[in-house]
Amino acid sequence: MSSQHFIPPVNFGMIEEDLYRSGQPNELNFPFLEKLGLRTIAWLAPEEPNQRFLDFIDDQDIQLHHLGVVSSVNAWDPITEEAVLQAFKLILSPSNYPMMIMCNLGRHRTGTIVGCLRKLQKWNLTSIFEEYRRYAGPKVRLLNEQFIELFDTDLVVVPTNQPKWL
């Protein structure tokens, strides 16, 4: 008798209903991802996802939005305001759900997007940073926390058909 295991990707988490976060998955994570029924993936890393993951995305008919290309060339720099606003256009449109936000390890770029989203949801900074640090582990980047703190939520265009959790 064969049993299938469902293993989530590194740094997987549920942000809100049908909105998830993680690092780049590998083949062991594909059965888990299939169960989520993803419609959209926002990819935040500057490089392309690996080929096996791209094949999985294609096989599952998932829309991939590569937003990392609008980021800085230096991987240590915080994600750009432009990339955050592009991600929000996807995140704030329920027609893209179920959706996952990803970067290589699901720490810094993904954490910054989620932190800015929490700020838009009017979370206090202590709670936002606690969540960011939980996923970043010992690799916290103060520039990312500063970016979240200074992010101007007035720049975000909230659509009329916004998600119910906003």
PDB file of C-alpha atoms in Angstrom:
ATOM      1  CA  MET A   1       0.000   0.000   0.000  1.00  0.00           C
ATOM      2  CA  SER A   2       1.403   3.372  -1.001  1.00  0.00           C
ATOM      3  CA  SER A   3       0.653   6.536   0.926  1.00  0.00           C
ATOM      4  CA  GLN A   4       1.342  10.003  -0.376  1.00  0.00           C
ATOM      5  CA  HIS A   5       2.969  12.567   1.863  1.00  0.00           C
ATOM      6  CA  PHE A   6       2.188  16.243   1.643  1.00  0.00           C
ATOM      7  CA  ILE A   7       5.262  18.284   2.478  1.00  0.00           C
ATOM      8  CA  PRO A   8       4.991  22.082   2.415  1.00  0.00           C
ATOM      9  CA  PRO A   9       7.804  24.171   0.901  1.00  0.00           C
ATOM     10  CA  VAL A  10      10.371  25.930   3.072  1.00  0.00           C
ATOM     11  CA  ASN A  11       8.907  28.885   5.011  1.00  0.00           C
ATOM     12  CA  PHE A  12       5.364  28.006   3.969  1.00  0.00           C
ATOM     13  CA  GLY A  13       2.621  29.947   5.687  1.00  0.00           C
ATOM     14  CA  MET A  14      -0.946  31.099   5.227  1.00  0.00           C
ATOM     15  CA  ILE A  15      -1.164  34.889   5.065  1.00  0.00           C
ATOM     16  CA  GLU A  16      -4.936  35.048   4.658  1.00  0.00           C
ATOM     17  CA  GLU A  17      -7.542  32.679   3.257  1.00  0.00           C
ATOM     18  CA  ASP A  18      -6.315  31.458  -0.169  1.00  0.00           C
ATOM     19  CA  LEU A  19      -3.183  33.645   0.100  1.00  0.00           C
ATOM     20  CA  TYR A  20       0.062  31.844   0.958  1.00  0.00           C
ATOM     21  CA  ARG A  21       3.813  32.437   1.186  1.00  0.00           C
ATOM     22  CA  SER A  22       6.872  30.218   0.818  1.00  0.00           C
ATOM     23  CA  GLY A  23      10.311  29.734  -0.577  1.00  0.00           C
ATOM     24  CA  GLN A  24      10.892  27.990  -3.898  1.00  0.00           C
ATOM     25  CA  PRO A  25       9.466  24.472  -3.706  1.00  0.00           C
ATOM     26  CA  ASN A  26      11.152  21.288  -4.866  1.00  0.00           C
ATOM     27  CA  GLU A  27       9.622  18.113  -6.289  1.00  0.00           C
ATOM     28  CA  LEU A  28       8.754  16.797  -2.812  1.00  0.00           C
ATOM     29  CA  ASN A  29       6.466  19.808  -2.321  1.00  0.00           C
ATOM     30  CA  PHE A  30       4.522  19.507  -5.579  1.00  0.00           C
ATOM     31  CA  PRO A  31       1.767  17.182  -4.222  1.00  0.00           C
ATOM     32  CA  PHE A  32       1.199  19.647  -1.360  1.00  0.00           C
ATOM     33  CA  LEU A  33       0.985  22.583  -3.780  1.00  0.00           C
ATOM     34  CA  GLU A  34      -1.458  20.665  -5.976  1.00  0.00           C
ATOM     35  CA  LYS A  35      -3.805  20.424  -2.991  1.00  0.00           C
ATOM     36  CA  LEU A  36      -3.845  24.230  -2.712  1.00  0.00           C
ATOM     37  CA  GLY A  37      -5.225  24.574  -6.259  1.00  0.00           C
ATOM     38  CA  LEU A  38      -3.100  27.652  -6.927  1.00  0.00           C
ATOM     39  CA  ARG A  39      -4.189  30.009  -9.678  1.00  0.00           C
ATOM     40  CA  THR A  40      -1.378  32.575  -9.362  1.00  0.00           C
ATOM     41  CA  ILE A  41       2.221  32.760  -8.157  1.00  0.00           C
ATOM     42  CA  ALA A  42       4.037  36.053  -7.566  1.00  0.00           C
ATOM     43  CA  TRP A  43       7.749  35.221  -7.940  1.00  0.00           C
ATOM     44  CA  LEU A  44       9.929  37.881  -6.287  1.00  0.00           C
ATOM     45  CA  ALA A  45      13.488  36.625  -6.810  1.00  0.00           C
ATOM     46  CA  PRO A  46      15.552  38.277  -9.568  1.00  0.00           C
ATOM     47  CA  GLU A  47      16.426  34.928 -11.163  1.00  0.00           C
ATOM     48  CA  GLU A  48      13.987  32.551 -12.824  1.00  0.00           C
ATOM     49  CA  PRO A  49      12.553  29.665 -10.802  1.00  0.00           C
ATOM     50  CA  ASN A  50      14.217  26.316 -11.498  1.00  0.00           C
ATOM     51  CA  GLN A  51      13.062  24.364 -14.554  1.00  0.00           C
ATOM     52  CA  ARG A  52      11.274  21.599 -12.649  1.00  0.00           C
ATOM     53  CA  PHE A  53       9.205  24.174 -10.821  1.00  0.00           C
ATOM     54  CA  LEU A  54       8.474  26.003 -14.088  1.00  0.00           C
ATOM     55  CA  ASP A  55       7.317  22.687 -15.582  1.00  0.00           C
ATOM     56  CA  PHE A  56       5.062  22.100 -12.553  1.00  0.00           C
ATOM     57  CA  ILE A  57       3.575  25.615 -12.906  1.00  0.00           C
ATOM     58  CA  ASP A  58       2.904  24.944 -16.587  1.00  0.00           C
ATOM     59  CA  ASP A  59       1.385  21.497 -15.907  1.00  0.00           C
ATOM     60  CA  GLN A  60      -0.921  22.938 -13.242  1.00  0.00           C
ATOM     61  CA  ASP A  61      -1.966  25.897 -15.437  1.00  0.00           C
ATOM     62  CA  ILE A  62      -0.786  28.404 -12.811  1.00  0.00           C
ATOM     63  CA  GLN A  63      -0.114  32.001 -13.838  1.00  0.00           C
ATOM     64  CA  LEU A  64       3.446  33.016 -12.957  1.00  0.00           C
ATOM     65  CA  HIS A  65       4.205  36.703 -12.456  1.00  0.00           C
ATOM     66  CA  HIS A  66       7.953  37.294 -12.219  1.00  0.00           C
ATOM     67  CA  LEU A  67       8.183  40.510 -10.206  1.00  0.00           C
ATOM     68  CA  GLY A  68      11.806  40.064  -9.129  1.00  0.00           C
ATOM     69  CA  VAL A  69      13.028  41.600 -12.357  1.00  0.00           C
ATOM     70  CA  VAL A  70      11.844  45.002 -11.149  1.00  0.00           C
ATOM     71  CA  SER A  71      14.060  44.618  -8.097  1.00  0.00           C
ATOM     72  CA  SER A  72      17.567  45.873  -7.565  1.00  0.00           C
ATOM     73  CA  VAL A  73      20.512  44.014  -9.035  1.00  0.00           C
ATOM     74  CA  ASN A  74      22.074  43.560  -5.580  1.00  0.00           C
ATOM     75  CA  ALA A  75      20.328  40.709  -3.762  1.00  0.00           C
ATOM     76  CA  TRP A  76      21.047  42.394  -0.422  1.00  0.00           C
ATOM     77  CA  ASP A  77      19.096  45.537  -1.324  1.00  0.00           C
ATOM     78  CA  PRO A  78      15.488  45.705  -0.152  1.00  0.00           C
ATOM     79  CA  ILE A  79      12.804  44.995  -2.711  1.00  0.00           C
ATOM     80  CA  THR A  80      11.800  48.127  -4.619  1.00  0.00           C
ATOM     81  CA  GLU A  81       8.664  50.133  -4.011  1.00  0.00           C
ATOM     82  CA  GLU A  82       7.705  49.447  -7.650  1.00  0.00           C
ATOM     83  CA  ALA A  83       7.873  45.675  -7.085  1.00  0.00           C
ATOM     84  CA  VAL A  84       5.743  45.968  -3.926  1.00  0.00           C
ATOM     85  CA  LEU A  85       3.086  47.987  -5.757  1.00  0.00           C
ATOM     86  CA  GLN A  86       3.057  45.487  -8.642  1.00  0.00           C
ATOM     87  CA  ALA A  87       2.669  42.642  -6.151  1.00  0.00           C
ATOM     88  CA  PHE A  88      -0.228  44.476  -4.479  1.00  0.00           C
ATOM     89  CA  LYS A  89      -2.056  44.741  -7.823  1.00  0.00           C
ATOM     90  CA  LEU A  90      -2.046  40.931  -7.889  1.00  0.00           C
ATOM     91  CA  ILE A  91      -2.636  40.379  -4.172  1.00  0.00           C
ATOM     92  CA  LEU A  92      -5.578  42.776  -3.937  1.00  0.00           C
ATOM     93  CA  SER A  93      -7.422  41.122  -6.835  1.00  0.00           C
ATOM     94  CA  PRO A  94      -9.396  38.119  -5.524  1.00  0.00           C
ATOM     95  CA  SER A  95      -9.660  36.782  -9.107  1.00  0.00           C
ATOM     96  CA  ASN A  96      -5.992  35.715  -8.697  1.00  0.00           C
ATOM     97  CA  TYR A  97      -6.764  33.439  -5.745  1.00  0.00           C
ATOM     98  CA  PRO A  98      -5.681  30.955  -4.539  1.00  0.00           C
ATOM     99  CA  MET A  99      -2.321  32.699  -4.743  1.00  0.00           C
ATOM    100  CA  MET A 100       1.199  32.221  -3.398  1.00  0.00           C
ATOM    101  CA  ILE A 101       3.947  34.804  -2.899  1.00  0.00           C
ATOM    102  CA  MET A 102       7.442  33.317  -3.264  1.00  0.00           C
ATOM    103  CA  CYS A 103      11.123  34.060  -3.418  1.00  0.00           C
ATOM    104  CA  ASN A 104      14.090  31.702  -3.107  1.00  0.00           C
ATOM    105  CA  LEU A 105      13.786  31.012   0.617  1.00  0.00           C
ATOM    106  CA  GLY A 106      10.574  32.866   1.455  1.00  0.00           C
ATOM    107  CA  ARG A 107      12.397  35.142   3.867  1.00  0.00           C
ATOM    108  CA  HIS A 108      13.375  38.632   2.808  1.00  0.00           C
ATOM    109  CA  ARG A 109      11.547  39.668  -0.361  1.00  0.00           C
ATOM    110  CA  THR A 110       8.445  37.660   0.530  1.00  0.00           C
ATOM    111  CA  GLY A 111       8.661  38.899   4.129  1.00  0.00           C
ATOM    112  CA  THR A 112       8.886  42.513   3.002  1.00  0.00           C
ATOM    113  CA  ILE A 113       5.796  42.163   0.787  1.00  0.00           C
ATOM    114  CA  VAL A 114       3.882  40.498   3.631  1.00  0.00           C
ATOM    115  CA  GLY A 115       5.083  43.180   6.066  1.00  0.00           C
ATOM    116  CA  CYS A 116       3.832  45.942   3.765  1.00  0.00           C
ATOM    117  CA  LEU A 117       0.533  44.069   3.388  1.00  0.00           C
ATOM    118  CA  ARG A 118       0.210  43.872   7.179  1.00  0.00           C
ATOM    119  CA  LYS A 119       0.833  47.614   7.327  1.00  0.00           C
ATOM    120  CA  LEU A 120      -1.982  48.101   4.801  1.00  0.00           C
ATOM    121  CA  GLN A 121      -4.146  45.947   7.102  1.00  0.00           C
ATOM    122  CA  LYS A 122      -3.253  48.388   9.910  1.00  0.00           C
ATOM    123  CA  TRP A 123      -1.248  45.914  12.011  1.00  0.00           C
ATOM    124  CA  ASN A 124       1.071  47.564  14.549  1.00  0.00           C
ATOM    125  CA  LEU A 125       4.791  47.536  13.713  1.00  0.00           C
ATOM    126  CA  THR A 126       5.681  45.238  16.611  1.00  0.00           C
ATOM    127  CA  SER A 127       3.400  42.510  15.241  1.00  0.00           C
ATOM    128  CA  ILE A 128       4.602  43.083  11.671  1.00  0.00           C
ATOM    129  CA  PHE A 129       8.260  42.746  12.679  1.00  0.00           C
ATOM    130  CA  GLU A 130       7.557  39.706  14.841  1.00  0.00           C
ATOM    131  CA  GLU A 131       6.051  37.944  11.817  1.00  0.00           C
ATOM    132  CA  TYR A 132       8.919  39.064   9.547  1.00  0.00           C
ATOM    133  CA  ARG A 133      11.508  37.804  12.063  1.00  0.00           C
ATOM    134  CA  ARG A 134       9.721  34.467  12.526  1.00  0.00           C
ATOM    135  CA  TYR A 135      10.298  33.664   8.852  1.00  0.00           C
ATOM    136  CA  ALA A 136      13.696  35.396   8.471  1.00  0.00           C
ATOM    137  CA  GLY A 137      15.180  33.569  11.449  1.00  0.00           C
ATOM    138  CA  PRO A 138      18.689  34.717  12.346  1.00  0.00           C
ATOM    139  CA  LYS A 139      19.039  36.399   8.923  1.00  0.00           C
ATOM    140  CA  VAL A 140      16.900  39.475   9.707  1.00  0.00           C
ATOM    141  CA  ARG A 141      17.735  42.429   7.474  1.00  0.00           C
ATOM    142  CA  LEU A 142      17.221  45.769   9.166  1.00  0.00           C
ATOM    143  CA  LEU A 143      16.926  47.492   5.771  1.00  0.00           C
ATOM    144  CA  ASN A 144      13.826  45.396   5.077  1.00  0.00           C
ATOM    145  CA  GLU A 145      12.297  46.343   8.417  1.00  0.00           C
ATOM    146  CA  GLN A 146      13.088  49.985   7.708  1.00  0.00           C
ATOM    147  CA  PHE A 147      11.485  49.652   4.260  1.00  0.00           C
ATOM    148  CA  ILE A 148       8.312  48.220   5.831  1.00  0.00           C
ATOM    149  CA  GLU A 149       8.218  50.958   8.473  1.00  0.00           C
ATOM    150  CA  LEU A 150       8.607  53.729   5.900  1.00  0.00           C
ATOM    151  CA  PHE A 151       6.358  52.170   3.236  1.00  0.00           C
ATOM    152  CA  ASP A 152       3.623  54.646   2.262  1.00  0.00           C
ATOM    153  CA  THR A 153       0.340  52.716   2.125  1.00  0.00           C
ATOM    154  CA  ASP A 154      -1.288  55.733   0.435  1.00  0.00           C
ATOM    155  CA  LEU A 155       0.512  54.667  -2.763  1.00  0.00           C
ATOM    156  CA  VAL A 156      -1.550  51.457  -2.886  1.00  0.00           C
ATOM    157  CA  VAL A 157      -4.607  51.525  -5.128  1.00  0.00           C
ATOM    158  CA  VAL A 158      -7.243  49.419  -3.376  1.00  0.00           C
ATOM    159  CA  PRO A 159      -9.749  48.043  -5.905  1.00  0.00           C
ATOM    160  CA  THR A 160     -13.493  48.102  -5.306  1.00  0.00           C
ATOM    161  CA  ASN A 161     -13.555  44.287  -5.395  1.00  0.00           C
ATOM    162  CA  GLN A 162     -10.899  44.010  -2.678  1.00  0.00           C
ATOM    163  CA  PRO A 163     -10.377  40.814  -0.668  1.00  0.00           C
ATOM    164  CA  LYS A 164     -12.747  40.495   2.297  1.00  0.00           C
ATOM    165  CA  TRP A 165      -9.840  40.450   4.780  1.00  0.00           C
ATOM    166  CA  LEU A 166      -8.738  43.996   3.904  1.00  0.00           C
TER     167      LEU A 166
END
